Short mmCIF file of C-alpha atoms in Angstrom, two decimals:
data_model
loop_
_atom_site.label_atom_id
_atom_site.label_comp_id
_atom_site.label_asym_id
_atom_site.label_seq_id
_atom_site.Cartn_x
_atom_site.Cartn_y
_atom_site.Cartn_z
CA MET A 1474 0.00 0.00 0.00
CA LYS A 1475 1.03 3.66 -0.35
CA ILE A 1476 1.70 5.93 2.59
CA LEU A 1477 2.12 9.69 2.23
CA ILE A 1478 4.80 11.31 4.34
CA VAL A 1479 4.83 15.07 4.80
CA VAL A 1480 8.22 16.68 5.33
CA ILE A 1481 8.03 20.21 6.70
CA ILE A 1482 11.31 22.02 6.10
CA VAL A 1483 12.32 25.40 7.45
CA LEU A 1484 15.19 26.89 5.51
CA SER A 1485 17.43 29.75 6.54
CA CYS A 1486 20.38 31.24 4.69
CA LEU A 1487 23.89 31.24 6.18
CA ALA A 1488 25.28 33.78 3.72
CA THR A 1489 28.68 34.10 5.35
CA GLN A 1490 29.43 30.44 4.79
CA ALA A 1491 27.61 30.26 1.41
CA GLN A 1492 25.45 27.48 2.83
CA ILE A 1493 21.77 26.90 3.39
CA LYS A 1494 20.76 25.40 6.69
CA ILE A 1495 17.79 23.05 6.53
CA GLU A 1496 15.81 22.32 9.66
CA GLY A 1497 12.75 20.15 9.45
CA GLN A 1498 10.50 17.49 10.83
CA VAL A 1499 9.14 14.31 9.27
CA VAL A 1500 5.52 13.51 10.16
CA ASP A 1501 2.70 11.33 8.91
CA GLU A 1502 0.51 12.93 6.26
CA LYS A 1503 -2.73 11.70 7.78
CA ASP A 1504 -1.77 12.48 11.37
CA HIS A 1505 0.69 15.33 11.80
CA SER A 1506 1.08 14.44 15.46
CA GLN A 1507 2.64 11.13 14.40
CA VAL A 1508 6.33 11.90 13.94
CA ILE A 1509 8.73 9.58 12.11
CA PRO A 1510 12.02 8.97 13.97
CA ASP A 1511 15.12 7.26 12.56
CA VAL A 1512 14.70 8.57 9.01
CA LYS A 1513 18.12 8.71 7.32
CA ILE A 1514 18.69 11.94 5.42
CA PHE A 1515 21.67 12.76 3.21
CA THR A 1516 22.53 14.80 0.11
CA SER A 1517 23.87 13.70 -3.25
CA ASN A 1518 26.95 15.94 -3.06
CA PHE A 1519 27.91 15.05 0.51
CA PRO A 1520 26.46 11.59 1.31
CA GLU A 1521 28.93 11.17 4.16
CA ASN A 1522 27.20 13.99 6.06
CA GLU A 1523 24.22 11.76 6.82
CA VAL A 1524 21.82 12.75 9.60
CA THR A 1525 18.95 10.92 11.26
CA THR A 1526 15.67 12.28 12.59
CA ASN A 1527 15.44 12.21 16.37
CA GLU A 1528 12.61 10.85 18.50
CA SER A 1529 10.56 13.93 17.58
CA GLY A 1530 11.16 13.39 13.88
CA GLN A 1531 13.35 16.49 13.70
CA PHE A 1532 16.59 16.94 11.75
CA LYS A 1533 19.17 19.53 10.65
CA ILE A 1534 21.33 19.41 7.55
CA THR A 1535 23.23 21.95 5.42
CA VAL A 1536 23.74 22.21 1.65
CA PRO A 1537 25.86 24.57 -0.48
CA ALA A 1538 24.11 27.79 -1.53
CA GLU A 1539 25.02 27.17 -5.17
CA GLY A 1540 24.40 24.34 -7.57
CA THR A 1541 21.84 21.53 -7.50
CA ASP A 1542 21.42 19.22 -4.52
CA THR A 1543 19.27 16.16 -4.09
CA ILE A 1544 18.13 15.33 -0.57
CA PHE A 1545 17.42 11.65 0.03
CA PHE A 1546 15.06 10.29 2.68
CA GLU A 1547 15.35 6.65 3.74
CA HIS A 1548 13.41 4.79 6.38
CA VAL A 1549 13.11 1.14 7.36
CA GLY A 1550 10.17 -0.46 5.59
CA PHE A 1551 9.89 2.33 2.96
CA GLU A 1552 11.31 2.70 -0.50
CA SER A 1553 13.83 5.53 -0.82
CA SER A 1554 12.53 9.01 -1.69
CA TYR A 1555 14.19 12.29 -2.56
CA THR A 1556 13.61 15.95 -3.34
CA VAL A 1557 15.67 18.24 -5.57
CA LEU A 1558 16.88 21.71 -4.50
CA SER A 1559 17.51 23.50 -7.77
CA PRO A 1560 19.69 26.67 -8.08
CA THR A 1561 16.52 28.68 -8.71
CA LEU A 1562 14.91 27.43 -5.51
CA LYS A 1563 18.08 28.16 -3.53
CA LYS A 1564 18.24 31.73 -4.86
CA ARG A 1565 14.64 32.31 -3.86
CA ILE A 1566 15.37 31.00 -0.35
CA ILE A 1567 18.46 33.23 -0.03
CA LYS A 1568 16.57 36.26 -1.28
CA LYS A 1569 13.82 35.77 1.29
CA ASP A 1570 16.52 34.94 3.87
CA GLN A 1571 14.12 32.69 5.67
CA GLY A 1572 11.05 30.76 4.63
CA VAL A 1573 8.98 27.65 5.04
CA LEU A 1574 8.71 24.97 2.36
CA LEU A 1575 6.16 22.16 2.45
CA LEU A 1576 7.24 19.02 0.61
CA THR A 1577 5.09 15.91 0.14
CA HIS A 1578 6.69 12.58 -0.83
CA GLU A 1579 4.91 9.39 -1.78
CA LEU A 1580 6.76 6.43 -0.29
CA SER A 1581 6.11 2.77 -0.95
CA PHE A 1582 5.55 1.13 2.41
CA LYS A 1583 6.52 -2.52 2.94
CA GLU A 1584 3.90 -3.98 5.24
CA LEU A 1585 5.33 -6.38 7.83
CA PRO A 1586 3.29 -8.86 9.89
CA THR A 1587 4.94 -7.79 13.13
CA ALA A 1588 6.58 -4.71 14.53
CA VAL A 1589 10.20 -4.46 13.41
CA ILE A 1590 12.56 -2.89 15.90
CA TYR A 1591 15.97 -1.67 14.84
CA SER A 1592 18.74 -1.63 17.38
CA LYS A 1593 19.95 1.87 18.12
CA LYS A 1594 23.08 0.64 19.83
CA VAL A 1595 25.59 -2.01 18.88
CA ASP A 1596 28.09 -2.86 21.60
CA THR A 1597 31.52 -4.40 21.07
CA THR A 1598 31.41 -7.20 23.62
CA TYR A 1599 34.90 -8.43 22.82
CA GLY A 1600 37.60 -7.30 20.43
CA SER A 1601 41.32 -7.89 20.35
CA PRO A 1602 44.05 -6.80 17.91
CA LYS A 1603 45.85 -10.08 18.68
CA HIS A 1604 43.34 -12.69 17.56
CA SER A 1605 40.04 -13.30 15.79
CA VAL A 1606 37.11 -15.09 17.43
CA GLU A 1607 35.78 -18.23 15.73
CA ASP A 1608 33.25 -19.29 18.40
CA PHE A 1609 32.29 -18.37 21.95
CA LEU A 1610 30.35 -19.42 25.04
CA MET A 1611 29.16 -17.49 28.07
CA THR A 1612 30.24 -18.80 31.49
CA GLU A 1613 28.08 -18.77 34.61
CA LYS A 1614 30.18 -15.89 35.97
CA GLY A 1615 29.50 -13.78 32.88
CA ASP A 1616 32.98 -14.28 31.40
CA LEU A 1617 33.53 -15.27 27.77
CA LEU A 1618 35.10 -18.54 26.70
CA LEU A 1619 36.51 -18.02 23.22
CA LEU A 1620 37.79 -20.24 20.44
CA ALA A 1621 40.28 -17.87 18.84
CA TYR A 1622 43.22 -17.78 16.45
CA GLU A 1623 45.86 -15.31 15.30
CA LYS A 1624 46.22 -16.22 11.61
CA THR A 1625 44.21 -19.34 10.80
CA LEU A 1626 42.09 -21.68 12.90
CA LYS A 1627 43.99 -24.73 11.64
CA LYS A 1628 47.30 -23.35 12.82
CA GLY A 1629 47.27 -22.02 16.34
CA ALA A 1630 43.70 -22.37 17.61
CA LYS A 1631 43.43 -21.49 21.30
CA ILE A 1632 40.90 -21.19 24.07
CA VAL A 1633 40.80 -17.74 25.65
CA LEU A 1634 39.03 -16.85 28.90
CA ALA A 1635 38.06 -13.17 28.76
CA SER A 1636 36.32 -10.97 31.32
CA SER A 1637 33.19 -8.91 30.66
CA ASN A 1638 35.37 -5.80 30.26
CA GLN A 1639 37.25 -7.41 27.34
CA GLU A 1640 40.41 -8.29 29.25
CA ASP A 1641 42.07 -11.63 28.51
CA ILE A 1642 42.39 -13.60 31.75
CA THR A 1643 44.18 -16.68 30.47
CA GLU A 1644 44.57 -18.78 27.34
CA ALA A 1645 45.73 -22.24 26.23
CA THR A 1646 46.55 -23.79 22.86
CA VAL A 1647 44.06 -26.42 21.68
CA PRO A 1648 45.76 -29.83 21.29
CA GLY A 1649 43.94 -30.61 18.04
CA ASP A 1650 42.41 -29.26 14.82
CA ALA A 1651 39.61 -27.23 16.45
CA HIS A 1652 36.26 -26.59 14.73
CA TYR A 1653 33.77 -25.20 17.25
CA LEU A 1654 32.65 -25.06 20.90
CA PHE A 1655 29.81 -26.99 22.51
CA LYS A 1656 28.11 -26.82 25.92
CA ASP A 1657 26.24 -29.87 27.20
CA TYR A 1658 23.07 -30.09 29.30
CA ALA A 1659 25.11 -29.76 32.52
CA GLY A 1660 26.89 -26.62 31.32
CA ILE A 1661 30.25 -28.31 30.65
CA PRO A 1662 32.09 -26.73 27.68
CA TYR A 1663 33.85 -28.77 25.00
CA VAL A 1664 36.05 -27.97 22.03
CA ILE A 1665 35.20 -30.15 19.04
CA CYS A 1666 38.20 -31.02 16.89
CA GLU A 1667 38.63 -32.92 13.63
CA ASP A 1668 39.11 -36.31 15.28
CA LYS A 1669 39.24 -35.46 18.99
CA ILE A 1670 36.99 -33.91 21.61
CA PHE A 1671 38.16 -32.19 24.77
CA ALA A 1672 36.20 -31.10 27.82
CA ILE A 1673 37.37 -27.67 28.98
CA GLU A 1674 38.02 -27.23 32.68
CA ILE A 1675 38.93 -23.91 34.30
CA VAL A 1676 40.62 -24.16 37.69
CA LYS A 1677 41.97 -21.00 39.35
CA ASN A 1678 41.92 -19.21 35.99
CA LYS A 1679 43.92 -21.99 34.36
CA ILE A 1680 42.54 -23.81 31.32
CA ARG A 1681 42.83 -27.59 31.20
CA PHE A 1682 41.79 -30.03 28.47
CA GLU A 1683 40.45 -33.49 29.25
CA SER A 1684 40.13 -35.92 26.35
CA VAL A 1685 36.64 -37.41 25.93
CA SER A 1686 35.87 -40.61 24.05
CA LEU A 1687 34.04 -39.96 20.79
CA ASN A 1688 31.54 -42.71 21.60
CA ASP A 1689 30.84 -41.32 25.08
CA PHE A 1690 30.40 -37.81 23.71
CA TYR A 1691 28.08 -38.56 20.80
CA ASP A 1692 26.16 -41.34 22.58
CA PHE A 1693 25.49 -39.35 25.76
CA TYR A 1694 26.86 -35.82 26.32
CA HIS A 1695 25.89 -34.56 22.88
CA ARG A 1696 22.62 -36.49 22.73
CA VAL A 1697 21.12 -35.43 26.10
CA ILE A 1698 19.21 -32.18 25.63
CA ASP A 1699 18.04 -31.33 29.15
CA THR A 1700 16.72 -32.77 32.40
CA ILE A 1701 13.74 -32.47 34.72
CA GLU A 1702 14.54 -33.87 38.16
CA ASP A 1703 15.73 -37.46 37.58
CA ASN A 1704 14.66 -37.62 33.92
CA TYR A 1705 17.03 -37.21 30.97
CA TYR A 1706 15.54 -35.95 27.71
CA TYR A 1707 17.47 -36.94 24.61
CA SER A 1708 16.93 -37.54 20.89
CA THR A 1709 17.72 -40.28 18.40
CA PHE A 1710 18.83 -37.71 15.84
CA ASN A 1711 20.97 -39.03 13.00
CA GLU A 1712 21.78 -36.68 10.13
CA LEU A 1713 21.39 -39.62 7.71
CA TYR A 1714 17.71 -40.22 8.58
CA PRO A 1715 14.80 -37.75 8.05
CA ALA A 1716 13.01 -38.53 11.32
CA VAL A 1717 13.85 -38.20 15.00
CA SER A 1718 12.36 -39.54 18.25
CA PHE A 1719 12.57 -37.89 21.65
CA ILE A 1720 13.11 -40.27 24.56
CA VAL A 1721 12.84 -39.80 28.33
CA THR A 1722 15.03 -41.97 30.58
CA ASN A 1723 14.86 -42.10 34.35
CA LYS A 1724 18.39 -42.28 35.76
CA ASN A 1725 17.28 -44.24 38.83
CA ASP A 1726 15.52 -47.21 37.21
CA SER A 1727 16.69 -46.76 33.56
CA SER A 1728 13.08 -46.85 32.34
CA HIS A 1729 12.46 -45.41 28.87
CA HIS A 1730 9.52 -43.55 27.40
CA GLU A 1731 9.15 -42.28 23.84
CA LEU A 1732 7.77 -38.78 24.04
CA ILE A 1733 7.14 -38.07 20.34
CA GLU A 1734 8.51 -38.79 16.87
CA ILE A 1735 8.97 -36.00 14.32
CA GLU A 1736 9.24 -36.91 10.65
CA ASP A 1737 9.80 -34.91 7.49
CA ASP A 1738 7.18 -36.76 5.43
CA PHE A 1739 8.18 -35.27 2.10
CA MET A 1740 11.88 -35.96 2.62
CA MET A 1741 11.11 -39.49 3.84
CA GLU A 1742 9.15 -40.24 0.67
CA LEU A 1743 12.10 -39.21 -1.49
CA TYR A 1744 14.48 -41.01 0.84
CA ARG A 1745 12.75 -44.39 0.56
CA ALA A 1746 12.05 -43.99 -3.17
CA GLN A 1747 15.77 -44.18 -3.92
CA PHE A 1748 15.64 -47.95 -3.54
CA LYS A 1749 13.74 -48.20 -6.85
CA TYR A 1750 16.50 -46.54 -8.85
CA VAL A 1751 19.70 -48.19 -7.62
CA SER A 1752 21.42 -51.12 -9.31
CA GLY A 1753 20.61 -54.74 -8.60
CA ARG A 1754 23.96 -55.07 -6.87
CA ASP A 1755 23.11 -52.26 -4.46
CA LYS A 1756 19.68 -53.76 -3.77
CA LEU A 1757 21.28 -57.10 -2.93
CA TRP A 1758 23.68 -55.35 -0.56
CA ALA A 1759 20.74 -53.58 1.13
CA TYR A 1760 18.85 -56.90 1.50
CA ARG A 1761 21.84 -58.44 3.25
CA LYS A 1762 22.17 -55.43 5.55
CA GLU A 1763 18.48 -55.72 6.46
CA ILE A 1764 18.95 -59.40 7.41
CA GLU A 1765 22.10 -58.58 9.35
CA THR A 1766 20.82 -55.57 11.31
CA GLY A 1767 17.02 -55.58 11.08
CA ILE A 1768 17.09 -52.09 9.54
CA ASP A 1769 14.86 -51.72 6.48
CA LYS A 1770 16.63 -52.11 3.11
CA GLU A 1771 15.14 -48.80 1.88
CA VAL A 1772 16.74 -47.01 4.83
CA TRP A 1773 20.15 -48.45 3.96
CA ILE A 1774 19.90 -47.17 0.38
CA GLY A 1775 18.51 -43.81 1.46
CA ALA A 1776 21.29 -43.31 4.02
CA THR A 1777 24.09 -44.16 1.59
CA SER A 1778 22.65 -42.64 -1.59
CA PHE A 1779 20.01 -39.92 -1.12
CA THR A 1780 21.84 -38.18 1.74
CA GLN A 1781 24.54 -37.22 -0.79
CA ASP A 1782 21.93 -35.47 -2.95
CA ILE A 1783 21.69 -31.66 -2.89
CA LEU A 1784 17.94 -32.00 -2.19
CA TYR A 1785 18.46 -33.82 1.10
CA LYS A 1786 18.09 -31.91 4.36
CA PRO A 1787 18.50 -33.49 7.83
CA VAL A 1788 15.45 -33.40 10.05
CA TYR A 1789 15.23 -30.42 12.41
CA ALA A 1790 12.95 -30.45 15.46
CA PRO A 1791 14.23 -28.65 18.58
CA LEU A 1792 13.17 -29.52 22.12
CA PHE A 1793 13.32 -26.93 24.89
CA ILE A 1794 12.33 -27.26 28.55
CA MET A 1795 10.79 -24.12 30.00
CA ARG A 1796 9.29 -23.99 33.50
CA ASP A 1797 9.26 -27.80 33.70
CA THR A 1798 7.20 -28.01 30.50
CA VAL A 1799 8.71 -29.77 27.49
CA HIS A 1800 8.26 -27.87 24.19
CA VAL A 1801 8.81 -29.74 20.91
CA PHE A 1802 8.69 -27.75 17.68
CA ASP A 1803 7.49 -29.68 14.61
CA GLN A 1804 8.08 -27.41 11.60
CA TYR A 1805 6.78 -30.06 9.18
CA LYS A 1806 3.31 -30.18 10.70
CA LYS A 1807 3.64 -26.55 11.83
CA LYS A 1808 2.87 -27.55 15.40
CA LEU A 1809 4.25 -26.86 18.88
CA PHE A 1810 3.67 -29.81 21.23
CA LYS A 1811 3.85 -29.44 25.01
CA PHE A 1812 4.37 -32.20 27.59
CA ASP A 1813 4.34 -32.12 31.38
CA ARG A 1814 6.96 -33.76 33.61
CA TYR A 1815 4.92 -36.97 33.61
CA HIS A 1816 5.25 -37.23 29.80
CA ASN A 1817 1.61 -36.33 29.13
CA LYS A 1818 0.80 -34.16 26.14
CA VAL A 1819 -0.88 -31.10 27.60
CA ASP A 1820 -1.18 -28.81 24.58
CA SER A 1821 -0.54 -28.42 20.84
CA LEU A 1822 -0.45 -25.09 19.02
CA ASP A 1823 -0.32 -24.02 15.39
CA LEU A 1824 2.93 -22.30 14.45
CA ASP A 1825 3.10 -19.45 11.97
CA PHE A 1826 6.82 -18.64 12.13
CA VAL A 1827 7.67 -21.25 9.47
CA GLN A 1828 5.19 -19.93 6.91
CA GLU A 1829 6.64 -19.09 3.52
CA SER A 1830 7.30 -15.38 3.11
CA ASN A 1831 8.59 -13.21 0.29
CA LYS A 1832 10.18 -10.96 2.88
CA GLU A 1833 12.49 -13.10 4.98
CA LYS A 1834 13.58 -16.71 4.80
CA TRP A 1835 13.39 -18.68 8.04
CA GLU A 1836 16.69 -20.29 8.92
CA GLN A 1837 17.37 -22.99 11.46
CA PRO A 1838 17.95 -23.13 14.32
CA LEU A 1839 15.52 -21.77 16.88
CA ILE A 1840 17.37 -20.22 19.81
CA HIS A 1841 16.40 -20.66 23.45
CA ASP A 1842 17.34 -17.89 25.86
CA GLN A 1843 17.65 -20.08 28.94
CA GLU A 1844 17.98 -17.17 31.36
CA GLN A 1845 14.67 -15.61 30.28
CA ASP A 1846 12.94 -18.77 28.95
CA LYS A 1847 12.17 -17.22 25.56
CA VAL A 1848 12.43 -18.73 22.08
CA TYR A 1849 13.58 -16.85 18.99
CA GLY A 1850 13.56 -17.66 15.30
CA LEU A 1851 16.21 -16.56 12.80
CA TYR A 1852 15.20 -15.10 9.45
CA ASN A 1853 17.48 -13.90 6.69
CA LYS A 1854 16.88 -11.34 3.99
CA GLY A 1855 19.67 -10.01 1.82
CA GLY A 1856 22.31 -11.03 4.34
CA TYR A 1857 20.59 -9.27 7.27
CA TYR A 1858 19.27 -11.39 10.13
CA TYR A 1859 15.91 -10.74 11.76
CA ILE A 1860 15.51 -12.12 15.28
CA LYS A 1861 11.83 -12.88 15.90
CA SER A 1862 10.40 -13.59 19.33
CA ILE A 1863 7.97 -16.54 19.33
CA ASN A 1864 5.09 -16.61 21.77
CA CYS A 1865 4.95 -20.17 23.09
CA GLN A 1866 1.42 -19.55 24.41
CA ASP A 1867 -0.17 -19.13 20.98
CA GLY A 1868 2.57 -19.94 18.45
CA LYS A 1869 2.60 -16.41 17.02
CA VAL A 1870 5.52 -14.14 16.29
CA LEU A 1871 5.69 -11.22 18.69
CA LYS A 1872 8.43 -8.67 18.01
CA GLU A 1873 11.46 -8.79 15.77
CA LEU A 1874 14.85 -7.15 15.69
CA LYS A 1875 16.84 -6.54 12.53
CA LEU A 1876 20.53 -6.85 13.33
CA ALA A 1877 22.56 -3.78 12.44
CA ASN A 1878 25.39 -5.65 10.73
CA ARG A 1879 25.26 -7.83 7.63
CA PHE A 1880 26.59 -11.39 7.19
CA VAL A 1881 27.15 -12.04 10.88
CA GLU A 1882 28.19 -15.42 12.30
CA ARG A 1883 27.53 -17.60 15.38
CA ILE A 1884 24.35 -15.89 16.58
CA LYS A 1885 23.62 -16.65 20.24
CA ILE A 1886 21.23 -15.20 22.80
CA PHE A 1887 21.93 -14.72 26.51
CA ASN A 1888 19.69 -12.94 28.98
CA GLY A 1889 17.85 -10.68 26.54
CA LYS A 1890 20.83 -9.80 24.32
CA VAL A 1891 21.87 -11.21 20.96
CA TYR A 1892 25.58 -11.82 20.44
CA TYR A 1893 27.37 -12.56 17.18
CA ILE A 1894 30.75 -12.56 15.46
CA TYR A 1895 31.39 -9.95 12.79
CA ARG A 1896 34.16 -8.29 10.84
CA PRO A 1897 33.40 -5.26 8.62
CA TYR A 1898 33.64 -5.97 4.91
CA GLU A 1899 37.15 -5.50 3.45
CA SER A 1900 38.43 -4.48 6.87
CA LEU A 1901 41.76 -5.47 8.39
CA GLN A 1902 40.09 -5.70 11.77
CA LYS A 1903 40.04 -9.07 13.54
CA LYS A 1904 36.71 -10.83 14.03
CA PHE A 1905 35.01 -9.31 17.10
CA ILE A 1906 31.97 -10.21 19.17
CA TYR A 1907 29.13 -7.65 19.05
CA SER A 1908 25.86 -7.51 20.94
CA GLU A 1909 22.48 -5.83 20.60
CA GLU A 1910 19.56 -5.54 23.00
CA LEU A 1911 16.47 -7.57 22.12
CA PRO A 1912 13.03 -5.96 22.35
#
């Protein structure tokens, strides 16, 4: 739809400096009491002298008294607009010395389903001239645990413990080809390497690495999602199979209970259909595997063949525990299922955050702010991330924040703030951690 914006501009001549000072206010055409803050205003001749309207919609900008200038007006959600100050108009303004000019611009307004909030402040949470940050975790004390490197991650990866005021406390070289950091259900941090995994222990500000068996890590520490009292909640996730089950195990009596199974029906249909198109030799191999293991022959072919296809996507269904209620998000059925501590399904809601949109593309994963028990979805449009708050009471999207920087990495949310890694384009700066307040 079209929205008319009225820009009221008061112009006064600064003859001594051969400049014209422009003071104005941006308001809504239908309701002049509705001011428009955060409108970016700049001129064609001096685009670096950009100004922004304040909370009252007011701004000040200067242009040369001679020549032609184009003043551009840009606002989030609107197409760009401009007005031209011709030499004739400037001469008339100078002659009158002071006047009022009423300009009306027609802007194309992009209607959004929810209120978009743009961060006014981006904080540098951590930055060092010595090393770039590849990944990070927040400790219980509020310190940062960093996976960092000086030149490349392959050569010289290290774990750095840094304080909240960006001071390095201690560091230690990773004894392996480090890839990323991981924190398990109990809050224990790990560094995941190419063929090794190390638990990270900090004792008296000293970093120690304890080797962890790959089988122990992937069969337990990585698989367990969370706990309620004596119950462990874990998944059967395997990236080679388009379905996942969530299991509850009681640590006292080892009893098991399947909570729910989530399946990507469309992907499963393609997955199993691969059996029809493989060679007779491959089918015979799959038959033998089925006899040997009890796993369906179609699954064997799908796991070894279709998972290499560009069309294949692993199943994604996050489970979060909030206030002793288990929340399972099924994006394929567009449902949010809730279970109590006794494994009973207590509610199911329709989700609208996974709906197709020509505005932003939803990207996995969902993020759980454990400190505030809130869930956020990530959307991407043109390299900019939108962080959308999801109401777990009705499945609707509440508010959203567009991150200030483009092409950011490792987005994480702690206690109402979003943190990410970013380096300005074509900059020699190391990769820093930035943060923005969530609405």
